[in-house]
Short mmCIF file of C-alpha atoms and ligand atoms in Angstrom, two decimals:
data_model
loop_
_atom_site.label_atom_id
_atom_site.label_comp_id
_atom_site.label_asym_id
_atom_site.label_seq_id
_atom_site.Cartn_x
_atom_site.Cartn_y
_atom_site.Cartn_z
CA MET A 1 -35.58 -4.50 -90.36
CA PRO A 2 -33.63 -5.84 -87.48
CA PRO A 3 -35.96 -8.19 -85.32
CA SER A 4 -37.91 -5.84 -82.71
CA PRO A 5 -36.30 -6.89 -79.23
CA THR A 6 -39.76 -7.16 -78.02
CA THR A 7 -40.81 -9.99 -80.63
CA PRO A 8 -41.87 -13.17 -78.75
CA PRO A 9 -41.88 -16.51 -80.30
CA LEU A 10 -44.71 -17.62 -81.94
CA THR A 11 -46.48 -20.11 -79.55
CA VAL A 12 -49.80 -22.48 -80.45
CA LEU A 13 -52.00 -23.15 -77.93
CA ILE A 14 -54.12 -26.55 -77.95
CA VAL A 15 -57.20 -26.62 -76.40
CA GLU A 16 -58.20 -30.18 -76.30
CA ASP A 17 -60.08 -32.26 -73.32
CA ASP A 18 -58.79 -35.35 -74.48
CA ALA A 19 -55.79 -36.20 -73.09
CA ASN A 20 -54.53 -38.90 -75.89
CA VAL A 21 -55.42 -36.08 -78.52
CA ARG A 22 -54.14 -33.67 -76.87
CA LEU A 23 -50.61 -34.89 -76.00
CA GLY A 24 -50.42 -36.74 -80.01
CA CYS A 25 -50.83 -32.65 -81.07
CA GLN A 26 -48.46 -31.14 -78.58
CA GLN A 27 -46.12 -33.91 -79.96
CA ALA A 28 -46.85 -33.64 -83.12
CA LEU A 29 -46.02 -29.56 -83.21
CA GLU A 30 -42.69 -30.01 -80.71
CA LEU A 31 -41.37 -32.50 -83.60
CA GLU A 32 -41.32 -29.41 -85.87
CA ASP A 33 -39.81 -27.33 -83.45
CA ILE A 34 -43.30 -25.69 -83.21
CA PRO A 35 -43.32 -23.94 -79.32
CA VAL A 36 -46.49 -25.24 -78.27
CA GLU A 37 -48.79 -25.05 -75.02
CA ALA A 38 -51.74 -27.35 -74.23
CA VAL A 39 -54.88 -26.77 -72.17
CA ALA A 40 -57.81 -29.34 -70.90
CA SER A 41 -60.73 -26.32 -71.48
CA ALA A 42 -61.79 -23.27 -72.73
CA GLU A 43 -61.39 -21.22 -69.45
CA GLU A 44 -58.31 -22.62 -68.86
CA ALA A 45 -57.33 -21.13 -72.24
CA GLN A 46 -59.12 -17.91 -71.31
CA ARG A 47 -57.14 -17.69 -68.44
CA ARG A 48 -53.91 -18.34 -69.96
CA LEU A 49 -54.18 -15.59 -72.32
CA ALA A 50 -55.84 -13.57 -69.68
CA GLY A 51 -52.65 -13.76 -68.17
CA SER A 52 -50.43 -12.95 -71.18
CA GLY A 53 -51.15 -9.31 -71.44
CA GLY A 54 -53.17 -7.33 -74.34
CA ALA A 55 -53.80 -9.13 -76.98
CA SER A 56 -53.45 -6.15 -79.31
CA GLY A 57 -49.75 -5.82 -79.47
CA GLY A 58 -49.58 -9.29 -80.53
CA SER A 59 -48.34 -10.81 -77.22
CA GLY A 60 -50.08 -14.20 -75.88
CA PRO A 61 -50.43 -17.76 -78.41
CA ALA A 62 -50.23 -16.72 -81.75
CA VAL A 63 -52.63 -19.17 -82.93
CA VAL A 64 -55.59 -20.98 -81.04
CA VAL A 65 -56.08 -25.24 -81.85
CA THR A 66 -59.26 -25.85 -79.81
CA ASP A 67 -61.67 -28.92 -80.41
CA ILE A 68 -65.31 -27.36 -80.88
CA ARG A 69 -67.31 -30.17 -78.37
CA LEU A 70 -65.57 -29.30 -74.88
CA PRO A 71 -67.02 -29.74 -71.38
CA GLY A 72 -68.18 -26.17 -70.16
CA MET A 73 -67.25 -23.36 -72.45
CA ASP A 74 -67.18 -25.06 -76.15
CA GLY A 75 -65.07 -24.69 -79.25
CA LEU A 76 -67.06 -22.02 -80.83
CA ASP A 77 -68.12 -19.87 -77.96
CA LEU A 78 -63.84 -19.65 -77.00
CA LEU A 79 -63.67 -18.24 -81.19
CA ARG A 80 -65.91 -15.48 -80.07
CA SER A 81 -64.11 -14.45 -77.40
CA LEU A 82 -60.95 -14.89 -78.81
CA HIS A 83 -61.56 -12.51 -81.96
CA ALA A 84 -63.30 -10.17 -79.59
CA ALA A 85 -59.65 -9.65 -77.85
CA ASP A 86 -58.02 -9.88 -81.40
CA PRO A 87 -59.74 -10.59 -84.80
CA GLU A 88 -56.61 -10.78 -86.23
CA ARG A 89 -55.21 -14.42 -84.47
CA PRO A 90 -56.02 -17.11 -86.55
CA VAL A 91 -58.01 -19.72 -84.57
CA VAL A 92 -58.16 -23.08 -86.37
CA LEU A 93 -61.13 -25.63 -85.05
CA MET A 94 -61.15 -29.56 -84.12
CA THR A 95 -63.99 -31.04 -85.51
CA GLY A 96 -65.71 -34.67 -85.03
CA HIS A 97 -66.20 -36.72 -87.53
CA GLY A 98 -69.65 -35.58 -89.59
CA ASP A 99 -69.66 -32.50 -87.56
CA VAL A 100 -69.93 -30.58 -90.78
CA ALA A 101 -72.68 -28.07 -90.18
CA MET A 102 -70.58 -27.47 -87.31
CA ALA A 103 -67.60 -26.21 -88.68
CA VAL A 104 -69.41 -24.50 -92.01
CA GLN A 105 -70.82 -22.45 -89.18
CA ALA A 106 -66.89 -22.09 -87.46
CA MET A 107 -65.79 -20.70 -91.04
CA LYS A 108 -68.83 -18.14 -91.08
CA MET A 109 -67.61 -17.19 -87.82
CA GLY A 110 -64.39 -16.15 -88.95
CA ALA A 111 -62.29 -19.39 -87.78
CA HIS A 112 -59.10 -19.47 -89.93
CA ASP A 113 -59.06 -23.32 -91.19
CA PHE A 114 -60.89 -26.52 -89.52
CA ILE A 115 -59.22 -29.93 -89.15
CA GLU A 116 -61.72 -32.91 -89.38
CA LYS A 117 -60.98 -35.91 -86.74
CA PRO A 118 -59.01 -37.73 -86.54
CA PHE A 119 -56.41 -36.28 -88.31
CA SER A 120 -52.96 -37.35 -89.19
CA PRO A 121 -49.85 -35.00 -87.69
CA ASP A 122 -48.69 -34.12 -90.62
CA TYR A 123 -51.88 -32.46 -91.73
CA LEU A 124 -52.06 -30.79 -88.18
CA VAL A 125 -48.42 -29.30 -89.00
CA GLU A 126 -49.32 -28.14 -92.39
CA VAL A 127 -52.60 -25.85 -91.09
CA VAL A 128 -50.71 -25.12 -87.66
CA ARG A 129 -47.92 -23.52 -90.46
CA ARG A 130 -50.06 -21.78 -92.67
CA ALA A 131 -51.47 -19.94 -89.34
CA LEU A 132 -48.46 -19.12 -87.96
CA ASP A 133 -47.34 -17.82 -91.07
CA LYS A 134 -50.82 -15.79 -91.63
CA ARG A 135 -49.76 -14.43 -87.97
CA ARG A 136 -46.65 -13.34 -88.73
CA LEU A 137 -47.52 -11.28 -91.65
CA THR A 138 -50.41 -9.83 -89.68
CA LEU A 139 -47.74 -9.05 -86.81
CA GLU A 140 -45.46 -7.44 -89.52
CA VAL A 141 -47.58 -5.49 -90.72
CA ARG A 142 -48.88 -4.08 -87.04
CA GLU A 143 -44.95 -3.02 -86.34
CA LEU A 144 -44.36 -1.31 -89.56
CA ARG A 145 -48.02 0.60 -89.26
CA ASP A 146 -46.35 1.59 -85.44
CA ARG A 147 -43.35 2.51 -86.47
CA LEU A 148 -45.12 4.89 -89.26
CA GLN A 149 -46.98 6.13 -87.08
CA ASN A 150 -44.29 7.08 -84.57
CA ARG A 151 -42.20 8.42 -87.22
CA GLN A 152 -45.02 10.56 -88.13
CA SER A 153 -45.64 11.94 -84.95
CA ILE A 154 -42.34 12.35 -83.92
CA ASP A 155 -41.55 14.13 -86.80
CA ALA A 156 -44.56 16.33 -86.44
CA ARG A 157 -43.43 17.10 -82.74
CA LEU A 158 -39.55 17.26 -83.04
CA VAL A 159 -38.83 20.25 -85.60
CA GLY A 160 -35.66 20.11 -87.18
CA GLY A 161 -34.13 18.55 -90.28
CA SER A 162 -30.36 18.42 -89.50
CA PRO A 163 -28.56 15.28 -89.33
CA LEU A 164 -27.81 15.78 -85.69
CA MET A 165 -31.60 15.92 -85.19
CA ASP A 166 -32.17 13.28 -87.63
CA ARG A 167 -30.01 11.06 -85.28
CA VAL A 168 -31.68 12.20 -82.16
CA ARG A 169 -35.22 10.86 -84.07
CA ARG A 170 -33.42 7.50 -85.15
CA LEU A 171 -32.28 6.82 -81.36
CA ILE A 172 -36.10 7.51 -80.18
CA LEU A 173 -37.69 5.01 -82.35
CA ASP A 174 -35.07 2.00 -81.78
CA LEU A 175 -35.11 3.08 -77.68
CA GLY A 176 -38.68 3.76 -77.83
CA ASN A 177 -39.16 -0.24 -78.87
CA SER A 178 -36.36 -1.31 -76.23
CA ALA A 179 -37.10 -1.82 -72.56
CA ALA A 180 -34.26 -0.06 -71.55
CA ASP A 181 -33.81 2.74 -69.05
CA VAL A 182 -32.77 5.63 -70.87
CA LEU A 183 -30.71 8.53 -69.75
CA ILE A 184 -31.44 11.89 -71.53
CA HIS A 185 -28.65 14.34 -71.58
CA GLY A 186 -28.90 18.17 -73.08
CA GLU A 187 -28.54 21.77 -71.95
CA THR A 188 -31.09 23.75 -70.72
CA GLY A 189 -33.75 23.97 -73.25
CA THR A 190 -32.89 21.64 -76.07
CA GLY A 191 -35.99 19.29 -75.40
CA LYS A 192 -35.21 16.46 -73.23
CA GLU A 193 -38.90 16.24 -71.50
CA LEU A 194 -40.36 16.54 -75.26
CA THR A 195 -37.74 13.72 -76.24
CA ALA A 196 -38.84 12.11 -72.73
CA ARG A 197 -42.59 12.60 -73.97
CA CYS A 198 -41.87 10.64 -77.77
CA LEU A 199 -39.81 8.18 -75.84
CA HIS A 200 -42.78 7.27 -74.23
CA ASP A 201 -45.41 7.23 -77.00
CA ALA A 202 -43.01 5.67 -79.31
CA SER A 203 -42.91 2.79 -76.85
CA PRO A 204 -45.34 -0.30 -76.36
CA ARG A 205 -46.30 1.82 -72.81
CA ARG A 206 -47.85 4.59 -74.54
CA THR A 207 -51.06 3.09 -73.48
CA GLY A 208 -49.53 3.48 -69.75
CA ASN A 209 -48.83 7.04 -67.79
CA PHE A 210 -46.20 9.20 -68.58
CA VAL A 211 -45.12 10.42 -64.98
CA ALA A 212 -42.92 13.31 -64.70
CA ILE A 213 -40.94 13.85 -61.39
CA ASN A 214 -39.06 17.42 -61.01
CA CYS A 215 -36.27 15.73 -58.57
CA GLY A 216 -35.44 19.25 -58.36
CA GLY A 217 -38.06 21.20 -57.26
CA LEU A 218 -39.49 18.98 -54.53
CA PRO A 219 -38.56 19.58 -51.07
CA GLU A 220 -36.28 16.35 -49.38
CA SER A 221 -39.24 16.37 -46.72
CA LEU A 222 -41.65 15.81 -49.38
CA PHE A 223 -39.97 13.23 -51.31
CA ASP A 224 -40.50 10.08 -50.14
CA SER A 225 -44.52 10.35 -49.51
CA GLU A 226 -44.56 11.91 -53.25
CA ILE A 227 -42.59 9.14 -55.17
CA PHE A 228 -43.22 5.91 -52.87
CA GLY A 229 -46.66 7.22 -51.40
CA HIS A 230 -47.69 6.38 -48.01
CA GLU A 231 -49.90 4.72 -45.72
CA ALA A 232 -53.11 6.39 -43.65
CA GLY A 233 -51.34 8.02 -40.61
CA SER A 234 -47.96 6.73 -41.29
CA PHE A 235 -46.43 10.07 -40.26
CA THR A 236 -47.50 13.44 -39.14
CA GLY A 237 -50.06 15.01 -41.74
CA ALA A 238 -50.18 11.85 -43.42
CA GLY A 239 -53.77 11.82 -43.36
CA LYS A 240 -55.38 9.03 -46.34
CA ARG A 241 -53.49 6.84 -47.76
CA ARG A 242 -51.24 8.23 -51.00
CA ILE A 243 -50.70 6.49 -54.27
CA GLY A 244 -46.72 7.53 -55.08
CA LYS A 245 -45.94 8.33 -58.40
CA VAL A 246 -43.92 5.54 -59.00
CA GLU A 247 -47.08 3.25 -58.63
CA HIS A 248 -49.21 5.97 -60.67
CA ALA A 249 -46.30 4.91 -63.36
CA ASN A 250 -47.15 1.25 -63.29
CA GLY A 251 -47.03 -0.21 -67.20
CA GLY A 252 -46.04 3.11 -68.43
CA THR A 253 -42.95 5.86 -67.99
CA LEU A 254 -41.52 7.23 -64.99
CA PHE A 255 -39.59 10.85 -66.07
CA LEU A 256 -36.82 11.70 -63.58
CA ASP A 257 -36.25 15.33 -64.62
CA GLU A 258 -32.79 16.58 -62.63
CA ILE A 259 -32.56 14.05 -61.38
CA GLU A 260 -28.38 15.21 -60.48
CA SER A 261 -30.44 17.02 -57.75
CA MET A 262 -32.03 13.70 -56.03
CA PRO A 263 -30.99 13.87 -52.61
CA MET A 264 -28.75 11.15 -51.41
CA PRO A 265 -31.37 9.68 -49.40
CA VAL A 266 -33.97 9.08 -52.17
CA GLN A 267 -30.85 7.39 -54.30
CA ILE A 268 -30.56 4.92 -52.60
CA LYS A 269 -34.51 3.77 -52.13
CA PHE A 270 -34.60 4.22 -55.37
CA LEU A 271 -32.31 2.51 -56.50
CA ARG A 272 -33.54 -0.36 -54.64
CA VAL A 273 -36.92 0.09 -56.34
CA LEU A 274 -35.20 -0.14 -59.71
CA GLN A 275 -32.89 -2.93 -58.76
CA GLU A 276 -36.26 -5.64 -57.17
CA ARG A 277 -38.58 -3.81 -59.65
CA SER A 278 -41.21 -3.52 -56.39
CA LEU A 279 -41.63 -0.61 -53.59
CA GLU A 280 -42.87 -0.27 -49.84
CA ARG A 281 -45.18 2.59 -49.66
CA LEU A 282 -44.48 4.82 -46.04
CA GLY A 283 -45.66 3.01 -43.30
CA SER A 284 -46.31 -0.67 -45.22
CA ASN A 285 -44.18 -3.66 -45.06
CA THR A 286 -46.10 -4.85 -48.12
CA ALA A 287 -43.90 -4.96 -51.18
CA ILE A 288 -46.03 -3.77 -54.05
CA PRO A 289 -44.73 -4.94 -57.42
CA VAL A 290 -43.79 -2.17 -60.44
CA ASP A 291 -42.97 -2.45 -63.92
CA CYS A 292 -42.56 0.84 -65.47
CA ARG A 293 -39.71 2.28 -67.35
CA VAL A 294 -37.61 4.58 -66.28
CA VAL A 295 -36.51 7.89 -68.46
CA ALA A 296 -34.18 10.13 -66.57
CA ALA A 297 -33.05 13.85 -68.20
CA THR A 298 -29.71 16.06 -66.83
CA LYS A 299 -28.13 18.97 -67.66
CA VAL A 300 -25.17 17.71 -66.29
CA ASP A 301 -22.31 15.26 -66.53
CA LEU A 302 -24.15 12.76 -63.87
CA ARG A 303 -20.66 10.44 -64.55
CA ALA A 304 -18.76 13.33 -63.26
CA LEU A 305 -20.56 14.13 -60.27
CA ALA A 306 -20.92 10.30 -59.54
CA ASP A 307 -16.97 10.22 -59.49
CA ARG A 308 -16.82 13.38 -57.39
CA GLY A 309 -18.87 11.79 -55.37
CA GLN A 310 -21.94 13.86 -55.33
CA PHE A 311 -24.28 11.42 -57.19
CA ARG A 312 -24.37 7.82 -56.13
CA ALA A 313 -22.36 5.96 -59.13
CA ASP A 314 -24.69 2.59 -58.83
CA LEU A 315 -27.32 4.58 -59.39
CA TYR A 316 -25.48 6.38 -62.24
CA TYR A 317 -24.68 2.82 -63.82
CA ARG A 318 -28.35 1.62 -63.20
CA LEU A 319 -29.62 4.70 -65.11
CA ASN A 320 -27.13 4.76 -68.14
CA VAL A 321 -28.36 1.56 -69.48
CA ALA A 322 -28.95 4.02 -73.00
CA THR A 323 -27.99 7.35 -73.69
CA LEU A 324 -29.70 9.78 -75.48
CA PRO A 325 -27.84 13.31 -76.07
CA LEU A 326 -29.27 16.36 -76.71
CA PRO A 327 -27.10 18.58 -79.14
CA PRO A 328 -27.34 22.04 -78.21
CA LEU A 329 -28.82 24.53 -80.86
CA ARG A 330 -25.74 26.24 -81.70
CA ASP A 331 -24.64 23.01 -83.01
CA ARG A 332 -27.45 22.64 -85.52
CA ARG A 333 -27.79 26.31 -86.76
CA GLU A 334 -29.22 25.25 -89.85
CA ASP A 335 -32.30 24.04 -87.79
CA ILE A 336 -33.32 27.54 -86.39
CA PRO A 337 -35.00 29.18 -89.58
CA LEU A 338 -37.60 26.39 -89.35
CA LEU A 339 -37.60 26.22 -84.99
CA PHE A 340 -38.57 29.67 -85.69
CA GLU A 341 -41.37 29.67 -88.41
CA GLN A 342 -43.25 27.11 -86.88
CA PHE A 343 -43.02 28.93 -83.42
CA ALA A 344 -43.51 32.01 -84.93
CA LEU A 345 -46.73 30.80 -86.80
CA GLN A 346 -47.85 28.84 -83.58
CA ALA A 347 -47.74 32.33 -81.85
CA ALA A 348 -49.84 34.36 -84.70
CA LEU A 349 -52.38 31.72 -84.33
CA ARG A 350 -52.43 31.88 -80.86
CA HIS A 351 -52.51 35.57 -80.41
CA GLY A 352 -54.82 35.61 -83.52
CA ARG A 353 -51.95 38.08 -85.27
CA PRO A 354 -50.35 38.39 -88.78
CA VAL A 355 -48.00 35.49 -89.52
CA PRO A 356 -44.62 37.38 -89.54
CA GLU A 357 -43.18 37.89 -92.66
CA PRO A 358 -39.68 36.50 -93.45
CA ASP A 359 -36.71 38.61 -93.16
CA THR A 360 -33.52 37.86 -94.10
CA ALA A 361 -31.37 40.12 -92.13
CA ARG A 362 -33.47 38.88 -88.76
CA MET A 363 -32.75 35.39 -89.60
CA ALA A 364 -28.72 36.02 -90.32
CA ARG A 365 -29.13 37.03 -86.89
CA LEU A 366 -31.20 34.33 -85.20
CA MET A 367 -28.70 32.38 -87.22
CA ALA A 368 -25.26 33.99 -85.92
CA TYR A 369 -26.69 33.84 -82.16
CA ASP A 370 -25.43 31.74 -79.77
CA TRP A 371 -28.96 30.32 -78.40
CA PRO A 372 -27.40 29.44 -74.41
CA GLY A 373 -31.18 29.08 -73.33
CA ASN A 374 -31.59 26.47 -76.79
CA VAL A 375 -34.93 25.94 -78.12
CA ARG A 376 -36.92 27.59 -75.24
CA GLU A 377 -34.98 30.38 -75.93
CA LEU A 378 -35.77 30.94 -79.43
CA ARG A 379 -39.38 30.17 -78.94
CA ASN A 380 -39.20 32.81 -76.35
CA VAL A 381 -38.21 34.86 -79.07
CA ALA A 382 -40.26 33.55 -82.02
CA ASP A 383 -43.37 34.52 -79.80
CA ARG A 384 -42.23 38.15 -78.92
CA CYS A 385 -41.51 38.76 -82.58
CA ALA A 386 -45.04 37.23 -83.52
CA LEU A 387 -46.56 39.87 -80.95
CA GLY A 388 -44.30 42.48 -83.04
CA ILE A 389 -41.90 42.96 -79.60
CA GLU A 390 -38.71 42.83 -81.08
CA SER A 391 -36.95 44.58 -78.05
CA GLY A 392 -34.99 41.83 -76.31
CA PHE A 393 -34.02 40.63 -79.61
CA PRO A 394 -30.55 38.88 -79.81
CA SER A 395 -27.80 39.96 -82.14
CA PHE A 396 -24.19 39.19 -82.91
CA GLY A 397 -22.08 38.84 -79.53
CA ASP A 398 -25.34 38.96 -77.13
CA SER A 399 -24.47 35.92 -75.97
CA ALA A 400 -23.27 36.50 -72.37
CA SER A 401 -22.63 33.36 -71.69
CA ALA A 402 -20.92 31.39 -74.18
CA ALA A 403 -17.63 30.20 -74.57
CA PRO A 404 -15.11 32.57 -76.75
CA ARG A 405 -15.15 30.92 -80.41
CA PRO A 406 -11.89 31.82 -83.00
CA LEU A 407 -13.59 34.26 -85.63
CA ALA A 408 -12.89 31.74 -88.12
CA ASP A 409 -15.35 28.91 -86.49
CA ALA A 410 -17.93 31.52 -85.95
CA VAL A 411 -17.72 32.34 -89.26
CA ALA A 412 -17.92 28.98 -90.90
CA ALA A 413 -20.73 27.92 -88.58
CA PHE A 414 -22.78 30.88 -89.93
CA GLU A 415 -21.88 30.33 -93.38
CA ARG A 416 -23.06 26.57 -93.17
CA ALA A 417 -26.58 27.52 -91.78
CA MET A 418 -27.27 29.99 -94.08
CA ILE A 419 -26.12 27.97 -97.09
CA ALA A 420 -28.58 24.67 -95.30
CA ASP A 421 -31.60 27.21 -94.99
CA ALA A 422 -31.32 28.68 -98.72
CA LEU A 423 -31.08 25.27 -100.12
CA ARG A 424 -33.90 24.38 -97.54
CA ARG A 425 -36.36 27.13 -98.83
CA HIS A 426 -35.19 26.27 -102.42
CA ASP A 427 -36.04 22.87 -102.27
CA HIS A 428 -32.46 22.07 -102.51
CA SER A 429 -31.96 23.92 -106.22
CA LEU A 430 -28.48 24.40 -105.88
CA ALA A 431 -28.91 27.38 -108.94
CA ARG A 432 -31.67 29.14 -107.14
CA ALA A 433 -30.23 28.97 -103.65
CA ALA A 434 -27.01 30.00 -105.59
CA GLU A 435 -28.90 33.49 -107.22
CA GLU A 436 -30.12 34.24 -103.50
CA LEU A 437 -26.75 34.26 -101.74
CA GLN A 438 -25.21 35.96 -104.87
CA ILE A 439 -22.39 33.50 -105.16
CA PRO A 440 -21.62 31.76 -108.30
CA LYS A 441 -23.10 28.36 -108.62
CA THR A 442 -19.44 26.33 -108.31
CA THR A 443 -18.82 28.17 -105.16
CA LEU A 444 -21.74 26.93 -103.66
CA HIS A 445 -21.14 23.23 -104.62
CA ASP A 446 -17.73 23.59 -103.25
CA LYS A 447 -19.06 25.32 -99.85
CA ILE A 448 -21.77 22.31 -99.74
CA ARG A 449 -18.93 19.88 -99.52
CA LYS A 450 -16.76 21.56 -97.68
CA HIS A 451 -19.76 21.83 -95.05
CA GLU A 452 -21.16 18.06 -95.81
CA LEU A 453 -24.54 18.99 -96.33
N1 LIG B 1 -36.77 19.71 -81.45
C1 LIG B 1 -37.81 20.70 -81.19
N2 LIG B 1 -39.14 21.16 -81.77
C2 LIG B 1 -39.84 21.70 -81.38
N3 LIG B 1 -40.01 22.24 -80.08
C3 LIG B 1 -39.02 22.24 -79.41
C4 LIG B 1 -38.26 20.98 -79.76
N4 LIG B 1 -36.87 21.02 -78.73
C5 LIG B 1 -37.59 21.34 -78.05
N5 LIG B 1 -38.94 22.37 -78.00
C6 LIG B 1 -39.45 23.15 -77.19
O1 LIG B 1 -38.55 23.67 -76.57
C7 LIG B 1 -39.06 24.14 -75.23
C8 LIG B 1 -38.49 23.44 -74.16
O2 LIG B 1 -38.36 21.98 -74.36
P1 LIG B 1 -38.18 21.24 -72.95
O3 LIG B 1 -39.01 21.86 -72.15
O4 LIG B 1 -38.40 19.32 -73.10
O5 LIG B 1 -36.82 21.64 -73.06
P2 LIG B 1 -35.85 20.90 -71.68
O6 LIG B 1 -34.31 20.19 -71.87
O7 LIG B 1 -36.71 19.82 -70.86
O8 LIG B 1 -35.74 22.10 -70.83
P3 LIG B 1 -34.78 22.11 -69.13
O9 LIG B 1 -33.69 21.96 -69.18
O10 LIG B 1 -35.13 23.99 -69.01
O11 LIG B 1 -35.94 21.78 -68.64
C9 LIG B 1 -40.36 23.11 -75.07
O12 LIG B 1 -42.00 24.07 -75.60
C10 LIG B 1 -40.44 22.37 -75.97
O13 LIG B 1 -41.66 21.80 -76.91
MG1 LIG B 2 -37.03 20.25 -68.77
#
């Protein structure tokens, strides 16, 4: 597994009021290239930890080595509060000579280890190394568990077993873990918003808000106050102070839907927010820091729009740190049966109706259709089917907006989808799929190779 880009280096925090001992510990670890920080009191240690963000993600020092006897809050109290934040962070206690009873109590409270003063630098290094190893393991397990959970939730939400959808899911997992802003590009109904939500849930920001702005659905006059917020009375009609959507997305994800329709003047302001990572509410001069990840979605070729001067090129480049293209449904026809079954099942459950019977002729029509409205259109068809209304059903050649395709292409795409579906339903048994399709097994085998299934 490649190291995740969010993994910080593992550091040690020394808490010791005796300046000589503190310096000695620090130097012993530094000599071994172990990153170390040192503070003189438990209170200072707590401030340091609070400033390093949440503990559950493994941020902050990996190991804390603290003296038991400290002015103010003592080492045992610090141990207690450290464990409340993250019970798996190893804490090593330094005890004075003869403090055996205290050391025993500390171990009972869950201290990782204790060292009796005076100790040699080598011994400190050995104990700290062991604690760091333990921490590394804990963090690795956490990351694996997170990735597994993410994968399961993405698999459940983003339906489709085609190689193209596999690629989308892999990209979501990889990008979710990074801090990069993402531009999602896809035709209408391909799942841009769903993908943006999956990205948010696959990122360490999932505990923050997911805030969606439809850049096409807002009148320009309201744009500023909606996005940036305003102070009370900053313009006619601005009653109370309002927190803008960007501020609301602090610590989370800001989803800019239909980014291509963002008015030019707003684009300029937006670019400034992205660059400076801070904003000013309307009617205020105070800069408010914002820490949000931007995920933008577009149906058009934003680059071409920028080239024609209809979208700011600098904003385009800023947003386009990573691109996530969503393939149209007609390019992954083998996903159609699974999507249809899932949507029909959901609709049947929702409306308390029987689940529609599988119907080969119907499925053949669905797979031959070009789906200009993509997954959303398929979902509507499945809903109607579950309700027993099949009137508006697409069939061969129904698709008015589809580009004309040579017959050979259409036939090949259809053949591929039929075979993929038969294989899926028969658990990849060549024999049973061939029987259903009424072709010899060898022919099926050749076709599977031809279509790279
Ligand atoms: N791979 C998928 N698996 C399951 N459901 C999907 C998938 N892709 C899309 N959907 C569903 O299809 C519908 C349309 O998806 P979504 O709204 O995300 O598309 P969109 O690209 O944002 O569309 P538009 O461009 O029209 O805004 C939603 O109901 C969504 O849940
Ligand atoms: Mg959408």
